[in-house]
Amino acid sequence: MPDNAILILAAGDGKRMKSPHPKVLCQVLFKPMISWVLDACTGAGCRQEQICVVCGKGSEELQALLPQGVCTAQQEQRLGTGHAALQAEAFLRSLPEGTQVMVLFGDVPLVSSSLILDSQRAHMASGASLTVIAASVETPGGYGRIIRDREYNLLEIVEEQDASEEQKAIREINSGAMWADAAWLLSALPRLKNDNTQKEYYLSGCARLAVQDKVKSMVYVAPDSGLALGANDRAGLLALNQIAARQVLEKHMMNGVEVLSSDGVLIGPEVEIGAGTVLYPGTILKGKTVIGENCVLGPNTVIENSTVGDGCKVNASQIENSVLEKDISMGPFAHIRPGSHIGNSVHLGNFTEVKNSSIGDRTSVSHLTYVGDSDVGEAVNFGCGCVTVNYDGINKHRTVIGDHAFIGCNTNLVAPVKVGEFGFTAAGSTITEDVPDYALAIERGRQIDKPQWARGKIKMK
Ligand code: UD1
Ligand code: CA
C-alpha cells in the first residue's frame, strides 16, 4: 500500500456489550475484533508505522495488543466518531502531501485486505476526496444510511437516530470505512457539528461537508455485506461469529476437510488443517493450531496452540500448547496439558492426563493415569491407574522411564525417580527409588491369608 495510511477508531467503550473491557477487544472466533482489522491492514501491505489507532478508556489493555510500531492517539472523552478521528490530527498532519487515508472502525472486524485494496484502487482512480464504503443489507437497522445519486456520488449519510421513516427504508448502509484525502479530511474534521439526536460529532457528517466543499465524494459498495458489518452488542457479535465461522469452514472444506455437521464446530482464523481430516460436531480449534492430513477430530474436542500430525484420532479430548506426532489415538476424555510432546502411534485412553512431558513412540497409556513432568521412552506400557507423583508440595520433580518399561497397575512413581529400560514395577507399588534396567521392583506388603477366617463371621451373622 504505497504511501497511504490507515486510521482505526477504537475508543468506544463496551457499554452496549456490557463488557468491562474496550469494545474492540470483544472476540470473533477467539480473536479480538481490533486484531482482525489490524491483520487485514497488514495483509493489504500496510506497514505498522502507516497505521494509527485511536484509543479510549482502558487503552493500556488495547495497546498491549497492538503490534510494535503502530501509532496511537488518545480520545479522552467519547464524543463521537468524528471527534475520535480528530484526535489523530498529529498523525494526519505528519503524512506527506497527497496521502490518502483510510478510516476503519475497530468494531467492523471482517473487513478484508482485498476490500481495502480494491476500494483504494477505486478511490484513486476516481480522484475523489472522499470514498465511503457501503454495503447492501437485508436489515439495515442501527446503521447510517447512504444517500447517493445513480452515479454513486455520495450526497449524505443519515444516522438511524436522525433518519426519517423513508430514509430508514434505505438498505444501503455506511460500513464506517472510508478513504479520504488526508489534507481534505484535516480541513473537514474540525468543521463537524454535534447538532444531532445523539449530540455526537459524527464522522459520517463528512459526506455533507464534501458536498458543501464541492469536492468529489463517492460510494463504493462492498461485494459482500459480511465484510462491512459491525458489532455493537452481544447479538451483533454472535452474528459476526456465525459469518466468520462459516467463512473459515468453507475455506477448509475447499482444501479437502470433511465436516459432517457444522454444529458447534468453531475454528480460529489462523488454524491450518490437512486434506482428508474429518471434523465431528463440537470440535473447537483455537490459536496457532496445525492439524495434519487424515485425522479424525471430535466429537467435543478442544485443541489450542498445538500441532497434531497426520492420521491422529482425538475423540472428546483436549490438547493445549503441545506437539503430537503421527497416528496417535486419544480419548475419549484424555487431556494433554501445555509443554507435552507425544510420539508416533502413542495411545492415550480414557481419563489420562499428560502435562509437560515427552512420551516416546508406541507407548500406551490406556486408562486413568497421570503423567506429569516426565520423560517417557518408546513402547512403554502403563497399566490402569498409574500416577507420576511430581509435586512434593513445594517443588515439581521429573520422572524418567526407559524404553519398553512396564508400569504395573496402580503404580505411584514418586519423583525424582527413574525406571530403567525394560524395567517393571509390580501392581500397587509406590516406587521411591530408581529401578535398574531389566529389574522388577515390588514395593507392597506381602499377602497374608488367614485360613477359615470367614467362617467365624458367618456364624456371627
Ligand atoms: C457507526 C456510524 C454508522 C455506521 C456504523 C457501521 C457514525 C456516527 N456512525 O455507528 O454510520 O453505519 O458505525 O458499523 O460514525 N468510536 C470512537 N470514539 C467515539 C465513538 C466511537 O473511537 O467517540 C469508535 C468505536 O470504538 C467503534 C467505531 O468508532 O470502533 C464506531 O463507533 P460506534 O459507536 O460503534 O458507531 P455506530 O453507532 O456503530
Ligand atoms: Ca459500531
Short mmCIF file of C-alpha atoms and ligand atoms in Angstrom, two decimals:
data_model
loop_
_atom_site.label_atom_id
_atom_site.label_comp_id
_atom_site.label_asym_id
_atom_site.label_seq_id
_atom_site.Cartn_x
_atom_site.Cartn_y
_atom_site.Cartn_z
CA MET A 1 0.00 0.00 0.00
CA PRO A 2 2.34 2.74 -1.18
CA ASP A 3 2.42 5.99 0.76
CA ASN A 4 -1.09 5.75 2.15
CA ALA A 5 -2.20 5.48 5.75
CA ILE A 6 -4.89 3.90 7.89
CA LEU A 7 -6.67 5.34 10.90
CA ILE A 8 -8.55 2.87 13.11
CA LEU A 9 -11.16 4.18 15.53
CA ALA A 10 -11.20 2.04 18.62
CA ALA A 11 -12.01 4.33 21.55
CA GLY A 12 -15.55 3.08 22.11
CA ASP A 13 -16.28 1.56 25.50
CA GLY A 14 -18.01 -1.76 26.00
CA LYS A 15 -21.26 -0.23 27.26
CA ARG A 16 -23.67 -1.85 24.81
CA MET A 17 -21.65 -5.08 25.07
CA LYS A 18 -21.91 -4.79 28.87
CA SER A 19 -18.20 -5.57 28.91
CA PRO A 20 -15.67 -4.12 31.35
CA HIS A 21 -13.11 -4.06 28.51
CA PRO A 22 -12.88 -1.78 25.47
CA LYS A 23 -15.44 -2.93 22.90
CA VAL A 24 -12.88 -3.68 20.20
CA LEU A 25 -11.38 -6.37 22.44
CA CYS A 26 -14.56 -8.44 22.16
CA GLN A 27 -13.69 -11.56 20.23
CA VAL A 28 -14.80 -13.08 16.96
CA LEU A 29 -13.61 -16.68 16.68
CA PHE A 30 -11.36 -16.24 19.73
CA LYS A 31 -9.58 -13.23 18.21
CA PRO A 32 -10.21 -9.62 19.34
CA MET A 33 -12.06 -7.55 16.72
CA ILE A 34 -9.24 -5.00 16.58
CA SER A 35 -6.73 -7.75 15.71
CA TRP A 36 -8.87 -8.80 12.74
CA VAL A 37 -8.80 -5.21 11.49
CA LEU A 38 -5.05 -4.85 12.03
CA ASP A 39 -4.36 -8.14 10.24
CA ALA A 40 -6.45 -7.01 7.26
CA CYS A 41 -4.31 -3.84 7.10
CA THR A 42 -1.04 -5.77 7.25
CA GLY A 43 -2.41 -8.23 4.70
CA ALA A 44 -3.02 -5.28 2.38
CA GLY A 45 0.68 -4.44 2.65
CA CYS A 46 0.32 -1.64 5.17
CA ARG A 47 3.38 -1.10 7.37
CA GLN A 48 2.90 -0.65 11.15
CA GLU A 49 4.02 2.99 11.11
CA GLN A 50 1.36 3.77 8.49
CA ILE A 51 -1.35 2.79 10.98
CA CYS A 52 -2.75 4.92 13.79
CA VAL A 53 -5.22 3.56 16.35
CA VAL A 54 -7.41 5.93 18.36
CA CYS A 55 -7.71 4.50 21.87
CA GLY A 56 -10.04 5.49 24.71
CA LYS A 57 -10.89 4.17 28.15
CA GLY A 58 -8.87 1.05 29.06
CA SER A 59 -6.23 1.96 26.49
CA GLU A 60 -3.45 0.00 28.29
CA GLU A 61 -5.32 -3.22 27.61
CA LEU A 62 -5.81 -2.26 23.97
CA GLN A 63 -2.26 -1.02 23.47
CA ALA A 64 -0.87 -4.30 24.78
CA LEU A 65 -2.49 -5.95 21.75
CA LEU A 66 -1.13 -3.57 19.13
CA PRO A 67 1.91 -4.67 17.12
CA GLN A 68 5.04 -2.67 17.79
CA GLY A 69 5.39 0.38 15.60
CA VAL A 70 1.66 1.12 15.29
CA CYS A 71 0.96 4.79 16.18
CA THR A 72 -1.72 5.66 18.72
CA ALA A 73 -3.82 8.67 19.60
CA GLN A 74 -5.92 9.11 22.72
CA GLN A 75 -9.56 10.18 22.87
CA GLU A 76 -10.24 11.18 26.46
CA GLN A 77 -13.97 11.80 26.04
CA ARG A 78 -16.16 9.69 23.84
CA LEU A 79 -17.76 12.47 21.76
CA GLY A 80 -18.35 10.57 18.54
CA THR A 81 -16.53 9.05 15.58
CA GLY A 82 -15.70 12.44 14.01
CA HIS A 83 -14.21 13.65 17.29
CA ALA A 84 -12.25 10.37 17.57
CA ALA A 85 -10.73 10.87 14.11
CA LEU A 86 -9.77 14.45 15.04
CA GLN A 87 -7.72 13.14 17.97
CA ALA A 88 -5.33 11.71 15.37
CA GLU A 89 -4.69 15.20 13.99
CA ALA A 90 -0.96 15.00 14.70
CA PHE A 91 -0.70 11.70 12.83
CA LEU A 92 -2.69 13.08 9.88
CA ARG A 93 -0.53 16.22 9.78
CA SER A 94 2.63 14.12 9.72
CA LEU A 95 1.61 12.42 6.47
CA PRO A 96 3.27 13.54 3.22
CA GLU A 97 1.24 15.76 0.90
CA GLY A 98 -1.19 13.86 -1.27
CA THR A 99 -1.53 10.93 1.16
CA GLN A 100 -4.86 9.15 1.06
CA VAL A 101 -6.01 7.87 4.42
CA MET A 102 -8.43 5.06 5.11
CA VAL A 103 -10.55 5.28 8.24
CA LEU A 104 -11.62 1.91 9.65
CA PHE A 105 -13.75 1.08 12.66
CA GLY A 106 -12.32 -1.31 15.24
CA ASP A 107 -15.73 -2.93 15.65
CA VAL A 108 -16.09 -3.89 11.98
CA PRO A 109 -13.74 -6.88 12.07
CA LEU A 110 -14.42 -8.80 8.88
CA VAL A 111 -13.07 -6.09 6.60
CA SER A 112 -10.68 -7.89 4.25
CA SER A 113 -7.32 -6.98 2.76
CA SER A 114 -8.84 -7.18 -0.71
CA LEU A 115 -11.66 -4.79 0.24
CA ILE A 116 -9.01 -2.33 1.47
CA LEU A 117 -7.02 -2.64 -1.76
CA ASP A 118 -9.98 -2.71 -4.17
CA SER A 119 -11.62 0.34 -2.58
CA GLN A 120 -8.25 2.11 -2.57
CA ARG A 121 -7.93 1.49 -6.30
CA ALA A 122 -11.45 2.83 -6.93
CA HIS A 123 -10.78 5.87 -4.73
CA MET A 124 -7.52 6.69 -6.51
CA ALA A 125 -8.98 6.09 -9.97
CA SER A 126 -11.97 8.41 -9.41
CA GLY A 127 -9.79 11.14 -7.91
CA ALA A 128 -12.43 11.66 -5.20
CA SER A 129 -11.59 13.43 -1.94
CA LEU A 130 -13.87 11.01 -0.11
CA THR A 131 -14.94 7.44 -0.89
CA VAL A 132 -17.28 5.81 1.61
CA ILE A 133 -17.55 2.04 1.68
CA ALA A 134 -21.16 0.96 1.76
CA ALA A 135 -22.92 -2.38 1.87
CA SER A 136 -26.30 -3.55 0.81
CA VAL A 137 -28.01 -5.45 3.65
CA GLU A 138 -31.40 -7.03 4.38
CA THR A 139 -31.80 -5.46 7.82
CA PRO A 140 -30.19 -2.01 7.92
CA GLY A 141 -31.37 -1.18 11.48
CA GLY A 142 -28.74 0.58 13.58
CA TYR A 143 -26.54 1.66 10.69
CA GLY A 144 -26.11 5.01 8.98
CA ARG A 145 -27.99 5.10 5.64
CA ILE A 146 -26.32 6.11 2.40
CA ILE A 147 -27.99 8.82 0.32
CA ARG A 148 -26.46 8.92 -3.16
CA ASP A 149 -27.33 9.53 -6.79
CA ARG A 150 -27.40 6.97 -9.58
CA GLU A 151 -23.77 7.66 -10.45
CA TYR A 152 -22.74 6.67 -6.94
CA ASN A 153 -21.96 10.24 -5.94
CA LEU A 154 -22.40 10.43 -2.17
CA LEU A 155 -24.83 13.12 -1.00
CA GLU A 156 -25.32 12.41 2.68
CA ILE A 157 -25.14 9.76 5.40
CA VAL A 158 -28.08 9.81 7.77
CA GLU A 159 -27.70 8.07 11.11
CA GLU A 160 -30.53 5.78 12.23
CA GLN A 161 -31.44 8.10 15.11
CA ASP A 162 -31.83 11.06 12.77
CA ALA A 163 -33.44 9.25 9.83
CA SER A 164 -37.00 9.76 8.57
CA GLU A 165 -39.16 6.67 8.00
CA GLU A 166 -38.45 6.99 4.28
CA GLN A 167 -34.69 7.10 4.88
CA LYS A 168 -34.88 4.16 7.27
CA ALA A 169 -36.19 2.07 4.39
CA ILE A 170 -32.85 2.51 2.55
CA ARG A 171 -30.91 -0.72 2.71
CA GLU A 172 -27.54 0.64 1.65
CA ILE A 173 -25.61 1.25 4.85
CA ASN A 174 -22.43 3.04 5.87
CA SER A 175 -19.80 0.48 6.84
CA GLY A 176 -17.87 3.21 8.60
CA ALA A 177 -14.85 2.58 6.40
CA MET A 178 -13.82 5.39 4.10
CA TRP A 179 -10.94 6.65 2.03
CA ALA A 180 -10.21 10.36 2.16
CA ASP A 181 -7.58 12.77 1.01
CA ALA A 182 -5.71 13.41 4.27
CA ALA A 183 -5.48 17.19 3.74
CA TRP A 184 -9.19 17.49 2.96
CA LEU A 185 -10.08 15.29 5.97
CA LEU A 186 -7.98 17.53 8.22
CA SER A 187 -9.91 20.54 6.96
CA ALA A 188 -13.27 18.77 7.38
CA LEU A 189 -12.97 17.21 10.86
CA PRO A 190 -12.90 20.47 12.87
CA ARG A 191 -16.00 21.64 10.97
CA LEU A 192 -18.18 18.72 12.06
CA LYS A 193 -21.08 19.74 14.31
CA ASN A 194 -22.88 17.78 17.02
CA ASP A 195 -26.33 19.15 16.20
CA ASN A 196 -27.98 15.74 16.07
CA THR A 197 -30.09 13.49 18.28
CA GLN A 198 -27.07 11.90 19.94
CA LYS A 199 -25.16 15.20 20.35
CA GLU A 200 -22.09 13.50 18.87
CA TYR A 201 -19.56 14.60 16.27
CA TYR A 202 -20.36 12.14 13.51
CA LEU A 203 -17.58 11.15 11.10
CA SER A 204 -20.38 10.40 8.66
CA GLY A 205 -21.02 14.16 8.64
CA CYS A 206 -18.04 14.38 6.27
CA ALA A 207 -20.41 13.40 3.47
CA ARG A 208 -22.29 16.71 3.75
CA LEU A 209 -19.07 18.70 4.09
CA ALA A 210 -17.77 17.21 0.84
CA VAL A 211 -20.95 18.33 -0.94
CA GLN A 212 -20.59 21.81 0.63
CA ASP A 213 -16.93 21.97 -0.43
CA LYS A 214 -17.91 20.77 -3.92
CA VAL A 215 -15.23 18.06 -3.83
CA LYS A 216 -15.89 14.69 -5.37
CA SER A 217 -17.26 12.08 -2.94
CA MET A 218 -18.17 8.57 -3.97
CA VAL A 219 -19.87 5.45 -2.69
CA TYR A 220 -18.04 2.13 -3.08
CA VAL A 221 -20.32 -0.83 -2.44
CA ALA A 222 -18.58 -3.81 -0.83
CA PRO A 223 -19.10 -7.01 -2.86
CA ASP A 224 -20.03 -8.95 0.28
CA SER A 225 -22.04 -7.30 3.05
CA GLY A 226 -20.38 -9.52 5.70
CA LEU A 227 -17.19 -7.51 5.20
CA ALA A 228 -18.96 -4.38 6.36
CA LEU A 229 -20.96 -5.49 9.38
CA GLY A 230 -20.24 -4.16 12.85
CA ALA A 231 -20.96 -5.47 16.32
CA ASN A 232 -22.37 -3.10 18.92
CA ASP A 233 -23.86 -5.68 21.28
CA ARG A 234 -23.62 -9.38 22.08
CA ALA A 235 -26.22 -10.31 19.47
CA GLY A 236 -24.20 -8.46 16.83
CA LEU A 237 -21.10 -10.31 18.00
CA LEU A 238 -22.85 -13.68 17.67
CA ALA A 239 -23.92 -12.76 14.12
CA LEU A 240 -20.30 -11.92 13.21
CA ASN A 241 -19.05 -15.14 14.82
CA GLN A 242 -21.52 -17.09 12.71
CA ILE A 243 -20.47 -15.36 9.50
CA ALA A 244 -16.76 -15.80 10.28
CA ALA A 245 -17.22 -19.45 11.35
CA ARG A 246 -18.94 -20.23 8.06
CA GLN A 247 -16.24 -18.44 6.03
CA VAL A 248 -13.44 -20.30 7.81
CA LEU A 249 -15.22 -23.66 7.41
CA GLU A 250 -15.77 -23.02 3.71
CA LYS A 251 -12.05 -22.35 3.24
CA HIS A 252 -11.15 -25.66 4.93
CA MET A 253 -13.79 -27.63 3.02
CA MET A 254 -12.32 -26.25 -0.22
CA ASN A 255 -8.99 -27.69 0.98
CA GLY A 256 -10.49 -31.15 1.43
CA VAL A 257 -11.52 -31.11 5.08
CA GLU A 258 -14.70 -33.11 5.75
CA VAL A 259 -17.30 -31.56 8.01
CA LEU A 260 -20.10 -33.98 8.87
CA SER A 261 -22.10 -31.31 10.62
CA SER A 262 -21.07 -27.78 11.47
CA ASP A 263 -22.85 -27.94 14.84
CA GLY A 264 -20.57 -26.48 17.46
CA VAL A 265 -17.58 -26.54 15.11
CA LEU A 266 -15.52 -23.39 15.69
CA ILE A 267 -12.17 -22.91 14.00
CA GLY A 268 -9.95 -19.93 14.67
CA PRO A 269 -8.85 -17.91 11.64
CA GLU A 270 -5.19 -18.95 11.95
CA VAL A 271 -5.76 -22.71 12.19
CA GLU A 272 -4.40 -24.96 9.41
CA ILE A 273 -5.94 -28.36 8.62
CA GLY A 274 -4.72 -31.00 6.17
CA ALA A 275 -6.85 -32.64 3.49
CA GLY A 276 -8.85 -35.74 4.38
CA THR A 277 -9.27 -34.73 8.02
CA VAL A 278 -12.80 -35.19 9.38
CA LEU A 279 -14.35 -32.85 11.93
CA TYR A 280 -17.18 -34.12 14.12
CA PRO A 281 -19.61 -31.80 15.94
CA GLY A 282 -18.28 -29.84 18.87
CA THR A 283 -14.73 -29.57 17.56
CA ILE A 284 -13.10 -26.30 18.62
CA LEU A 285 -9.67 -25.43 17.23
CA LYS A 286 -8.04 -22.30 18.57
CA GLY A 287 -4.93 -20.16 18.21
CA LYS A 288 -1.98 -21.23 16.12
CA THR A 289 -3.05 -24.84 15.72
CA VAL A 290 -1.88 -27.02 12.84
CA ILE A 291 -3.69 -30.29 12.11
CA GLY A 292 -2.27 -32.86 9.70
CA GLU A 293 -3.97 -34.91 6.98
CA ASN A 294 -6.48 -37.71 7.52
CA CYS A 295 -7.11 -37.02 11.19
CA VAL A 296 -10.46 -37.57 12.89
CA LEU A 297 -11.26 -34.87 15.43
CA GLY A 298 -14.22 -34.84 17.81
CA PRO A 299 -16.90 -35.06 18.78
CA ASN A 300 -16.44 -32.49 21.55
CA THR A 301 -12.75 -31.78 21.28
CA VAL A 302 -10.77 -28.62 22.03
CA ILE A 303 -7.28 -28.10 20.61
CA GLU A 304 -5.39 -24.90 21.27
CA ASN A 305 -1.99 -23.69 20.01
CA SER A 306 -0.89 -27.23 19.19
CA THR A 307 0.44 -29.27 16.30
CA VAL A 308 -1.21 -32.60 15.54
CA GLY A 309 0.41 -34.87 12.93
CA ASP A 310 -1.23 -36.92 10.17
CA GLY A 311 -3.61 -39.74 10.99
CA CYS A 312 -4.37 -38.81 14.60
CA LYS A 313 -7.72 -39.57 16.22
CA VAL A 314 -8.77 -37.23 19.01
CA ASN A 315 -12.12 -38.17 20.50
CA ALA A 316 -13.77 -35.99 23.17
CA SER A 317 -10.41 -34.75 24.40
CA GLN A 318 -8.44 -31.58 24.96
CA ILE A 319 -4.93 -30.53 23.93
CA GLU A 320 -3.14 -27.31 24.84
CA ASN A 321 0.23 -25.92 23.69
CA SER A 322 1.66 -29.30 22.75
CA VAL A 323 3.03 -31.25 19.80
CA LEU A 324 1.61 -34.60 18.71
CA GLU A 325 3.39 -36.67 16.07
CA LYS A 326 1.53 -39.07 13.74
CA ASP A 327 -1.12 -41.80 14.15
CA ILE A 328 -1.87 -41.07 17.79
CA SER A 329 -5.19 -42.15 19.24
CA MET A 330 -6.60 -40.16 22.11
CA GLY A 331 -9.69 -40.38 24.24
CA PRO A 332 -12.43 -40.40 24.97
CA PHE A 333 -11.76 -37.94 27.77
CA ALA A 334 -7.98 -37.51 27.60
CA HIS A 335 -6.21 -34.26 28.35
CA ILE A 336 -2.81 -33.09 27.14
CA ARG A 337 -1.69 -30.02 29.01
CA PRO A 338 0.98 -27.49 27.95
CA GLY A 339 4.55 -28.43 27.15
CA SER A 340 3.97 -32.00 26.03
CA HIS A 341 5.44 -33.91 23.09
CA ILE A 342 3.70 -37.14 22.14
CA GLY A 343 5.45 -39.60 19.81
CA ASN A 344 4.13 -41.58 16.85
CA SER A 345 1.39 -44.18 17.40
CA VAL A 346 1.00 -43.42 21.10
CA HIS A 347 -2.33 -44.36 22.68
CA LEU A 348 -3.82 -42.19 25.41
CA GLY A 349 -7.03 -43.77 26.60
CA ASN A 350 -9.89 -42.59 28.77
CA PHE A 351 -9.18 -40.40 31.77
CA THR A 352 -5.50 -39.97 31.09
CA GLU A 353 -3.71 -36.69 31.62
CA VAL A 354 -0.27 -35.69 30.36
CA LYS A 355 1.45 -32.49 31.41
CA ASN A 356 4.84 -31.04 30.47
CA SER A 357 6.08 -34.47 29.43
CA SER A 358 7.52 -36.25 26.45
CA ILE A 359 6.20 -39.65 25.51
CA GLY A 360 8.10 -41.88 23.08
CA ASP A 361 6.73 -43.70 20.03
CA ARG A 362 4.26 -46.60 20.50
CA THR A 363 3.83 -46.03 24.23
CA SER A 364 0.43 -46.92 25.61
CA VAL A 365 -1.28 -45.10 28.47
CA SER A 366 -4.66 -46.73 28.34
CA HIS A 367 -6.68 -45.68 31.33
CA LEU A 368 -6.91 -43.50 34.44
CA THR A 369 -3.30 -42.36 34.54
CA TYR A 370 -1.46 -39.10 35.20
CA VAL A 371 1.89 -38.48 33.52
CA GLY A 372 3.31 -35.13 34.64
CA ASP A 373 6.81 -33.65 34.31
CA SER A 374 8.05 -36.92 32.85
CA ASP A 375 10.30 -38.21 30.07
CA VAL A 376 8.83 -41.49 28.93
CA GLY A 377 10.63 -43.72 26.42
CA GLU A 378 9.34 -45.77 23.50
CA ALA A 379 6.96 -48.74 23.71
CA VAL A 380 6.32 -48.23 27.42
CA ASN A 381 3.12 -49.70 28.82
CA PHE A 382 1.26 -48.04 31.66
CA GLY A 383 -1.29 -50.18 33.44
CA CYS A 384 -4.51 -48.71 34.78
CA GLY A 385 -4.39 -46.02 37.46
CA CYS A 386 -0.71 -45.03 37.46
CA VAL A 387 0.49 -41.72 38.84
CA THR A 388 3.75 -39.87 38.43
CA VAL A 389 3.92 -38.14 41.80
CA ASN A 390 5.60 -34.98 40.60
CA TYR A 391 4.85 -32.46 43.33
CA ASP A 392 6.17 -32.56 46.88
CA GLY A 393 4.11 -29.56 47.96
CA ILE A 394 6.89 -27.10 47.15
CA ASN A 395 8.75 -28.23 44.03
CA LYS A 396 7.99 -30.24 40.91
CA HIS A 397 10.29 -33.17 40.08
CA ARG A 398 10.76 -35.26 36.94
CA THR A 399 10.17 -38.94 36.34
CA VAL A 400 12.26 -40.72 33.71
CA ILE A 401 11.07 -44.01 32.21
CA GLY A 402 13.24 -46.04 29.81
CA ASP A 403 12.15 -47.76 26.59
CA HIS A 404 9.97 -50.89 26.92
CA ALA A 405 9.35 -50.35 30.63
CA PHE A 406 6.17 -51.83 32.09
CA ILE A 407 4.48 -49.78 34.78
CA GLY A 408 2.09 -52.09 36.63
CA CYS A 409 -1.45 -51.06 37.52
CA ASN A 410 -1.78 -48.56 40.33
CA THR A 411 1.91 -47.72 40.49
CA ASN A 412 2.95 -44.43 42.10
CA LEU A 413 6.28 -43.17 40.78
CA VAL A 414 7.47 -40.68 43.38
CA ALA A 415 9.69 -38.19 41.56
CA PRO A 416 12.55 -37.63 41.17
CA VAL A 417 12.76 -41.25 40.14
CA LYS A 418 13.92 -43.33 37.19
CA VAL A 419 12.70 -46.63 35.78
CA GLY A 420 15.33 -48.25 33.54
CA GLU A 421 14.89 -49.86 30.11
CA PHE A 422 12.69 -52.97 30.30
CA GLY A 423 12.20 -52.10 34.00
CA PHE A 424 8.99 -53.49 35.54
CA THR A 425 7.02 -52.28 38.54
CA ALA A 426 4.62 -54.60 40.29
CA ALA A 427 0.98 -53.54 40.53
CA GLY A 428 0.21 -51.37 43.53
CA SER A 429 3.83 -50.35 44.18
CA THR A 430 4.86 -46.92 45.39
CA ILE A 431 8.29 -46.55 43.81
CA THR A 432 10.61 -44.08 45.53
CA GLU A 433 13.96 -45.40 44.33
CA ASP A 434 15.34 -45.88 40.83
CA VAL A 435 14.51 -49.20 39.15
CA PRO A 436 17.51 -50.69 37.27
CA ASP A 437 17.25 -51.85 33.63
CA TYR A 438 15.50 -55.23 33.28
CA ALA A 439 14.61 -55.33 37.03
CA LEU A 440 11.20 -55.90 38.61
CA ALA A 441 10.50 -53.59 41.53
CA ILE A 442 7.90 -54.69 44.08
CA GLU A 443 7.02 -52.32 46.87
CA ARG A 444 4.00 -53.53 48.84
CA GLY A 445 3.11 -55.65 51.86
CA ARG A 446 3.20 -59.40 51.41
CA GLN A 447 -0.18 -61.05 51.19
CA ILE A 448 -1.24 -62.88 54.37
CA ASP A 449 -4.04 -65.44 54.11
CA LYS A 450 -5.98 -66.23 57.33
CA PRO A 451 -7.39 -69.72 56.77
CA GLN A 452 -11.10 -70.23 57.61
CA TRP A 453 -11.36 -66.61 58.83
CA ALA A 454 -14.72 -66.03 57.18
CA ARG A 455 -16.38 -68.96 58.92
CA GLY A 456 -16.44 -67.11 62.27
CA LYS A 457 -18.00 -64.11 60.53
CA ILE A 458 -20.75 -66.22 59.00
CA LYS A 459 -21.66 -67.68 62.43
CA MET A 460 -21.94 -64.21 63.93
CA LYS A 461 -24.42 -63.24 61.20
C1 UD1 B 1 -21.15 3.99 13.13
C2 UD1 B 1 -21.53 5.02 12.06
C3 UD1 B 1 -22.64 4.46 11.20
C4 UD1 B 1 -22.20 3.16 10.59
C5 UD1 B 1 -21.75 2.16 11.66
C6 UD1 B 1 -21.08 0.99 10.99
C7 UD1 B 1 -21.11 7.25 12.90
C8 UD1 B 1 -21.70 8.43 13.57
N1 UD1 B 1 -21.95 6.24 12.70
O1 UD1 B 1 -22.25 3.82 14.00
O2 UD1 B 1 -22.95 5.38 10.17
O3 UD1 B 1 -23.27 2.60 9.84
O4 UD1 B 1 -20.78 2.77 12.52
O5 UD1 B 1 -20.75 -0.01 11.91
O6 UD1 B 1 -19.95 7.26 12.53
N2 UD1 B 1 -15.53 5.31 18.40
C9 UD1 B 1 -14.52 6.06 18.95
N3 UD1 B 1 -14.84 7.17 19.66
C10 UD1 B 1 -16.11 7.61 19.79
C11 UD1 B 1 -17.14 6.84 19.23
C12 UD1 B 1 -16.82 5.70 18.53
O7 UD1 B 1 -13.35 5.72 18.83
O8 UD1 B 1 -16.32 8.66 20.42
C13 UD1 B 1 -15.16 4.10 17.66
C14 UD1 B 1 -15.72 2.83 18.28
O9 UD1 B 1 -14.75 2.18 19.08
C15 UD1 B 1 -16.06 1.97 17.08
C16 UD1 B 1 -16.29 2.97 15.97
O10 UD1 B 1 -15.74 4.17 16.38
O11 UD1 B 1 -14.98 1.15 16.74
C17 UD1 B 1 -17.78 3.12 15.65
O12 UD1 B 1 -18.44 3.65 16.76
P1 UD1 B 1 -19.89 3.15 17.19
O13 UD1 B 1 -20.28 3.89 18.40
O14 UD1 B 1 -19.94 1.69 17.27
O15 UD1 B 1 -20.75 3.65 15.96
P2 UD1 B 1 -22.12 3.06 15.40
O16 UD1 B 1 -23.24 3.52 16.27
O17 UD1 B 1 -21.99 1.62 15.17
CA CA B 2 -20.46 0.12 15.72
#
